[in-house]
Short mmCIF file of N, CA and C in Angstrom, two decimals:
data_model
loop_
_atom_site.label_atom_id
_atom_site.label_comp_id
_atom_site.label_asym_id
_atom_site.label_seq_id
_atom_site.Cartn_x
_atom_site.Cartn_y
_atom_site.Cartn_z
N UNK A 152 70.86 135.87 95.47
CA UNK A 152 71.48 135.36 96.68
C UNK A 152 72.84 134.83 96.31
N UNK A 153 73.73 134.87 97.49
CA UNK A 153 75.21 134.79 96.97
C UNK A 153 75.63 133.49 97.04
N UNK A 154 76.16 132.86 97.22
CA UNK A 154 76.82 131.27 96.75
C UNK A 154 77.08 131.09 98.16
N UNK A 155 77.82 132.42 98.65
CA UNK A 155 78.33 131.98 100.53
C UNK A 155 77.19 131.98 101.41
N UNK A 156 75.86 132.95 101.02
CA UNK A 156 75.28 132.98 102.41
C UNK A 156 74.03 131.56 101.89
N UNK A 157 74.14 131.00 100.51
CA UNK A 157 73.16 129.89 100.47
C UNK A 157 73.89 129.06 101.09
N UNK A 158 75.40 128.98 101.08
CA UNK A 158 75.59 127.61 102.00
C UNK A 158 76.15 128.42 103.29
N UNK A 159 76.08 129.24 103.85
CA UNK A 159 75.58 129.37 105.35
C UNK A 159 74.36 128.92 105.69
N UNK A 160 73.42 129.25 105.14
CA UNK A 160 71.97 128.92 105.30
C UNK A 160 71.78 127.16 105.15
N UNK A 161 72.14 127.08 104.32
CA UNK A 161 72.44 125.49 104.56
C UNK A 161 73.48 124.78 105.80
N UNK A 162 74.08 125.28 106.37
CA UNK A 162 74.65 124.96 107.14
C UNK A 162 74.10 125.19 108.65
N UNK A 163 73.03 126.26 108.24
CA UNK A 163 71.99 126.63 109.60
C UNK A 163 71.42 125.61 109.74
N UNK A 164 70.68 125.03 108.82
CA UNK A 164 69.61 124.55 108.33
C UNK A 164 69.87 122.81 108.77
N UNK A 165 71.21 122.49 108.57
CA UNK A 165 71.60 121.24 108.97
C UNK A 165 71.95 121.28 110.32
N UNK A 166 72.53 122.28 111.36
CA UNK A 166 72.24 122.68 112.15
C UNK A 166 70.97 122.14 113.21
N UNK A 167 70.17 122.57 112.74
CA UNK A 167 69.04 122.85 113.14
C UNK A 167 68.86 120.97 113.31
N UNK A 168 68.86 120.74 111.55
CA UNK A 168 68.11 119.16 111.82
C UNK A 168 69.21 118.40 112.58
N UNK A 169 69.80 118.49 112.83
CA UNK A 169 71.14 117.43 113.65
C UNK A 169 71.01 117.67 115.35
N UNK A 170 70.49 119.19 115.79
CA UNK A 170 69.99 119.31 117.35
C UNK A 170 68.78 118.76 117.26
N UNK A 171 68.10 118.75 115.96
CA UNK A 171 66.76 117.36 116.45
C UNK A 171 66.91 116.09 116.72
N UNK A 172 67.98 115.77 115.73
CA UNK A 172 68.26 114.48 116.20
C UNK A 172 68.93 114.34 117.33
N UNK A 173 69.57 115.23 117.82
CA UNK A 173 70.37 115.02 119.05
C UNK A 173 69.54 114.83 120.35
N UNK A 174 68.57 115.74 120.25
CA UNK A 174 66.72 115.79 121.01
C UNK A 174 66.67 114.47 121.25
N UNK A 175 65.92 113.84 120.07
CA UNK A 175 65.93 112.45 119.66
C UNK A 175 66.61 111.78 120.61
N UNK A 176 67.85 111.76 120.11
CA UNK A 176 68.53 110.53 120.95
C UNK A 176 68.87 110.64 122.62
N UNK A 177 68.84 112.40 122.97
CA UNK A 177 68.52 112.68 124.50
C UNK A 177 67.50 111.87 125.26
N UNK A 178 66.44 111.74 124.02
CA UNK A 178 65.26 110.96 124.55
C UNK A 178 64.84 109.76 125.06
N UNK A 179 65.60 108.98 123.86
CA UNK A 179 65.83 107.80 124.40
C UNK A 179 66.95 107.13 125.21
N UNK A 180 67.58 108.18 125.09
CA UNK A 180 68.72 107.65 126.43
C UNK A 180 68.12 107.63 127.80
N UNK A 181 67.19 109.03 128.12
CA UNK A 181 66.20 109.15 129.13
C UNK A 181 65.15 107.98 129.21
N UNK A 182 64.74 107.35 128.47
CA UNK A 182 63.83 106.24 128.55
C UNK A 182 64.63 105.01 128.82
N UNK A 183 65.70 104.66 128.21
CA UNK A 183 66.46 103.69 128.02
C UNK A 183 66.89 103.73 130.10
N UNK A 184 67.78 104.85 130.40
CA UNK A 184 68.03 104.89 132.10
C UNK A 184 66.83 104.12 132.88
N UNK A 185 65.53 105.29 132.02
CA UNK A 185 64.48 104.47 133.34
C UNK A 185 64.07 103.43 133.17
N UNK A 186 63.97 102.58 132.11
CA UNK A 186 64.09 101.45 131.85
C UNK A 186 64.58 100.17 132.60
N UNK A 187 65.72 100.72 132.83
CA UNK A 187 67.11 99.97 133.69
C UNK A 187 66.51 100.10 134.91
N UNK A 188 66.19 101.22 135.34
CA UNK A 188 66.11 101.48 136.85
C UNK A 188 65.00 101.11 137.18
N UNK A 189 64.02 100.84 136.35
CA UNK A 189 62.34 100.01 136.66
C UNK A 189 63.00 98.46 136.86
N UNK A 190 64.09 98.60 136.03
CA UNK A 190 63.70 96.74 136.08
C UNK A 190 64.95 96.12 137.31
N UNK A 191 65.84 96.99 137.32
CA UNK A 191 66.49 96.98 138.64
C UNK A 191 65.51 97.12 140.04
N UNK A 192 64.44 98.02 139.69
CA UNK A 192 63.86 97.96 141.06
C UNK A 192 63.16 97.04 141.48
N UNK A 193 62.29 96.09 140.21
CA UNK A 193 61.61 94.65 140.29
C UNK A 193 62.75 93.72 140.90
N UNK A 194 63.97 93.50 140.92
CA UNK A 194 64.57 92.56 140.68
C UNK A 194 64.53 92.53 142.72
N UNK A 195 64.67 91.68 143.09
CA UNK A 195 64.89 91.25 144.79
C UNK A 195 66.05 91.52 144.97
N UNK A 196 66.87 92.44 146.07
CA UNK A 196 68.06 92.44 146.21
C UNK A 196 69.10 91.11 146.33
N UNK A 197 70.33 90.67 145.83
CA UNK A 197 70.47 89.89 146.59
C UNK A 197 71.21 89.89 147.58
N UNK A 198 71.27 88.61 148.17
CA UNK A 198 72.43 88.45 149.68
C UNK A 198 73.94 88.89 149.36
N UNK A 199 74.76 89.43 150.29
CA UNK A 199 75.77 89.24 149.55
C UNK A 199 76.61 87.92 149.35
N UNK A 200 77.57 87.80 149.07
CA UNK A 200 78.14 86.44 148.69
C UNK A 200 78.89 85.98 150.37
N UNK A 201 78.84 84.29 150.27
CA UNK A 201 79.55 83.50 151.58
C UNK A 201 80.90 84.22 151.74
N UNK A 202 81.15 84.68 152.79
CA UNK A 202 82.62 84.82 152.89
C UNK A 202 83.49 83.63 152.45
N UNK A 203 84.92 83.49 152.09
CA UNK A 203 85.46 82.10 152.04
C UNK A 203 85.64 81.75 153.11
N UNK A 204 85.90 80.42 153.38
CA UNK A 204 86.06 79.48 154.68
C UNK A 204 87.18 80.02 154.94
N UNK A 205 88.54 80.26 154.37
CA UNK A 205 89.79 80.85 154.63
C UNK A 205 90.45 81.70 153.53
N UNK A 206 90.75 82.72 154.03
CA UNK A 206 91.11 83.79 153.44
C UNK A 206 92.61 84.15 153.11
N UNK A 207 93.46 84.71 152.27
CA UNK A 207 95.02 84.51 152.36
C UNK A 207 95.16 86.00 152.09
N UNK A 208 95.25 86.77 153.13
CA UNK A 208 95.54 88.36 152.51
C UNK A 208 97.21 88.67 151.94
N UNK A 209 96.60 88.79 150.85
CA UNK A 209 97.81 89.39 149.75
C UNK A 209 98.80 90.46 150.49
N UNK A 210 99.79 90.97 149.91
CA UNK A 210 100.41 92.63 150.08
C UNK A 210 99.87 93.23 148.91
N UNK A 211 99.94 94.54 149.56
CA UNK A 211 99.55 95.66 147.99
C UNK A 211 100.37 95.98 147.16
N UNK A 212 101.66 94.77 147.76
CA UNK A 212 102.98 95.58 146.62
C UNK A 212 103.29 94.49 145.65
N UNK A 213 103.32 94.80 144.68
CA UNK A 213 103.21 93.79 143.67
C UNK A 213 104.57 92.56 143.57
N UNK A 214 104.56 91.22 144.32
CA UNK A 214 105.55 90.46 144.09
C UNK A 214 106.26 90.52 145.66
N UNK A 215 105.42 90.86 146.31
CA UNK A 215 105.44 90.54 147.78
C UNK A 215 105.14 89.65 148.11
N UNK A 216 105.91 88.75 149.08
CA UNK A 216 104.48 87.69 149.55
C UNK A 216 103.07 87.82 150.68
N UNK A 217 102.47 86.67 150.64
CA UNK A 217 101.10 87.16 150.96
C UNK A 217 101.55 87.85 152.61
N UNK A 218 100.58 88.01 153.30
CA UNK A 218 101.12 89.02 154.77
C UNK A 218 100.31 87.65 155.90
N UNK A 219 99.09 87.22 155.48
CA UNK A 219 99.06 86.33 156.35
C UNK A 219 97.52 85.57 156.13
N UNK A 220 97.11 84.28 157.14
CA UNK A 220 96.17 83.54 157.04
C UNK A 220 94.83 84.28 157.63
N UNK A 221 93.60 84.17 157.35
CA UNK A 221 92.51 84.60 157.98
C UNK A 221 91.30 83.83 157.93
N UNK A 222 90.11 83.39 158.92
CA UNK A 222 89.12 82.78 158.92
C UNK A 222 88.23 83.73 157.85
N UNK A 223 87.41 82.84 157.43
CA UNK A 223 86.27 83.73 156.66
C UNK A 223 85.60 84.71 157.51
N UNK A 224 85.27 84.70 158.83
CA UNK A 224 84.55 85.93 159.26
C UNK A 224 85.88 86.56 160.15
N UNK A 225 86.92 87.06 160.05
CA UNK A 225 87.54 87.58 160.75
C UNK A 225 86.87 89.00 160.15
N UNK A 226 87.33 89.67 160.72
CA UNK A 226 87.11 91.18 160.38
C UNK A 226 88.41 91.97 160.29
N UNK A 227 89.44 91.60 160.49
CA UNK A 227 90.80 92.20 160.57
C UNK A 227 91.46 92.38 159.20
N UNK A 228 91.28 92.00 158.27
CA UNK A 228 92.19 91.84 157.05
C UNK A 228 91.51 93.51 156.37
N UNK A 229 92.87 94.16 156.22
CA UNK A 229 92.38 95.51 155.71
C UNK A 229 92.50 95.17 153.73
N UNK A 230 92.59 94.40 153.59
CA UNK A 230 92.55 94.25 152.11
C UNK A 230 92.09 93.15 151.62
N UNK A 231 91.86 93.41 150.40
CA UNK A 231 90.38 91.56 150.02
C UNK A 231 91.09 90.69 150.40
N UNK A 232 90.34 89.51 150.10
CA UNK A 232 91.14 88.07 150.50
C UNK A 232 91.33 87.07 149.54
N UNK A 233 92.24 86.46 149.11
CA UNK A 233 91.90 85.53 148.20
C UNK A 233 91.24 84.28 148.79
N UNK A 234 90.15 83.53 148.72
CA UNK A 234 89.52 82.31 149.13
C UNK A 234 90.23 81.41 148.77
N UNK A 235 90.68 80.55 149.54
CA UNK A 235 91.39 79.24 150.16
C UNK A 235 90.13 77.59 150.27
N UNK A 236 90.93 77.28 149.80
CA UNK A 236 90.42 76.00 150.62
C UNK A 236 91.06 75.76 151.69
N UNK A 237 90.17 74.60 152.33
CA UNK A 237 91.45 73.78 153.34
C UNK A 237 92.49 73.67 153.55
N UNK A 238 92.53 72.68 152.09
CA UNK A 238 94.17 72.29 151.96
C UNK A 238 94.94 73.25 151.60
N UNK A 239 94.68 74.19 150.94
CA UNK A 239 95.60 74.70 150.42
C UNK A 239 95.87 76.25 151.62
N UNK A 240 94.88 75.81 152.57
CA UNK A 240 95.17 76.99 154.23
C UNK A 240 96.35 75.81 155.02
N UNK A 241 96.44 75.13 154.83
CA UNK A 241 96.89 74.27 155.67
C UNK A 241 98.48 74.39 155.66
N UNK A 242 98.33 73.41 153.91
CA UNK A 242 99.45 74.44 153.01
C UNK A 242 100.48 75.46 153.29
N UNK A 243 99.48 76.30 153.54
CA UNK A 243 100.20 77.83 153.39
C UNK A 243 100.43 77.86 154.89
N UNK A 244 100.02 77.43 156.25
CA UNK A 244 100.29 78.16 157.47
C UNK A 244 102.17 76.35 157.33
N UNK A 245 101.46 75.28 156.56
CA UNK A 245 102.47 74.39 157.50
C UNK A 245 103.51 74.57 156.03
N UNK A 246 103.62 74.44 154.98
CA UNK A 246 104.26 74.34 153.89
C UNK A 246 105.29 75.67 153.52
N UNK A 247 104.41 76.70 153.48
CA UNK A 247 104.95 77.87 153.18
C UNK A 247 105.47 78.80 154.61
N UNK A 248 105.30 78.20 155.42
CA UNK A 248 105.22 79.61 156.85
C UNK A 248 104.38 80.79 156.85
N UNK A 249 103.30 80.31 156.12
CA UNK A 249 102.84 81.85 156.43
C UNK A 249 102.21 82.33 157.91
N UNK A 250 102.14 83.57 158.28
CA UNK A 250 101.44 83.85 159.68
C UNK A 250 100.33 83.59 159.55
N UNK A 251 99.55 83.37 161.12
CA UNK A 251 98.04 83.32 161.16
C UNK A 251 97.77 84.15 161.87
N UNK A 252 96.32 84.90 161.43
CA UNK A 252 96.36 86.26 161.96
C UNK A 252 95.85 85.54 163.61
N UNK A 253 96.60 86.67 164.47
CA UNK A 253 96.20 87.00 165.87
C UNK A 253 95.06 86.87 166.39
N UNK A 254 94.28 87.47 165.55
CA UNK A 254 92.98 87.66 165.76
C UNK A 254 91.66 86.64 165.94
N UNK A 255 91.64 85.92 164.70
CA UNK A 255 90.35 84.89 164.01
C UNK A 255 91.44 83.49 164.41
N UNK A 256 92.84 83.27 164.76
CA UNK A 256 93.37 82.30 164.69
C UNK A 256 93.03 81.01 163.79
N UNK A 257 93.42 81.44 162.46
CA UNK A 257 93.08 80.31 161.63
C UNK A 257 93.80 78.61 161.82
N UNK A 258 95.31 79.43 162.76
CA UNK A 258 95.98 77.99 163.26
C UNK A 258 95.24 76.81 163.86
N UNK A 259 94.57 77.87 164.76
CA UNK A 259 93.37 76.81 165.93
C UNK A 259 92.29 76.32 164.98
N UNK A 260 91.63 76.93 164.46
CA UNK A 260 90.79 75.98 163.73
C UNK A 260 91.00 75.13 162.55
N UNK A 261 92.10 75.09 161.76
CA UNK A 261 92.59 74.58 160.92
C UNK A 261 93.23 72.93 162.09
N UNK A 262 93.43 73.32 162.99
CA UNK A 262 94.04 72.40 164.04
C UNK A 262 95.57 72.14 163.78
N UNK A 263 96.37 73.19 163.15
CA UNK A 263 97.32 73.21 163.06
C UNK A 263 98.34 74.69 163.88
N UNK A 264 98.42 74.33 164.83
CA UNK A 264 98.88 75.21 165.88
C UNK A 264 100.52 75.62 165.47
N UNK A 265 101.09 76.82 165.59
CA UNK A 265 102.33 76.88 165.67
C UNK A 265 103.24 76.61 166.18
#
């Protein structure tokens, strides 16, 4: 036998044992998923999280200022919100000028009217 086809044959041969191990570890990746997904399914969904009491919607353009004030349940703000406190809604509609949205009128309930 020639020197090249013993280490072809060896190279089959390792081949071979390295798609076992690859088997192998197919395997437990498959156990490992359902694993996750058993114990995700025990777990109780939860609620989602409190809206904030007041909301300050950002711009999407970086170094803009924010676009305006929002109650925690408004539904109008097309982009997340950063959560506010009080003071710092109060702040922003009497300190900074920012708008209050139309909508949820954070002016009125803040009791700071324009």
């Amino acid at each position: 036998m020639s020197e090249e086809s013993s280490r072809l044959e060896q190279l089959h041969f390792l081949r071979r044992f390295l798609l076992g191990d690859l088997a192998r570890v197919d395997r437990w990746i498959v156990e490992e998923e359902q694993r996750v997904a058993d114990e995700a399914a025990r777990r109780p969904p939860q609620p989602p999280p409190e809206p904030p009491e007041w909301g300050l919607e950002r711009s999407p353009l970086h170094g803009h200022p924010p676009l305006m004030l929002h109650t925690g349940a408004c539904w109008r703000p097309a982009r997340p919100v950063e959560a506010l406190t009080r003071d710092q809604a109060v702040r922003a509609l009497v300190e900074q000028g920012l708008p209050a949205c139309v909508l949820c009128r954070p002016d009125t309930a803040l009791g700071v009217l324009e």
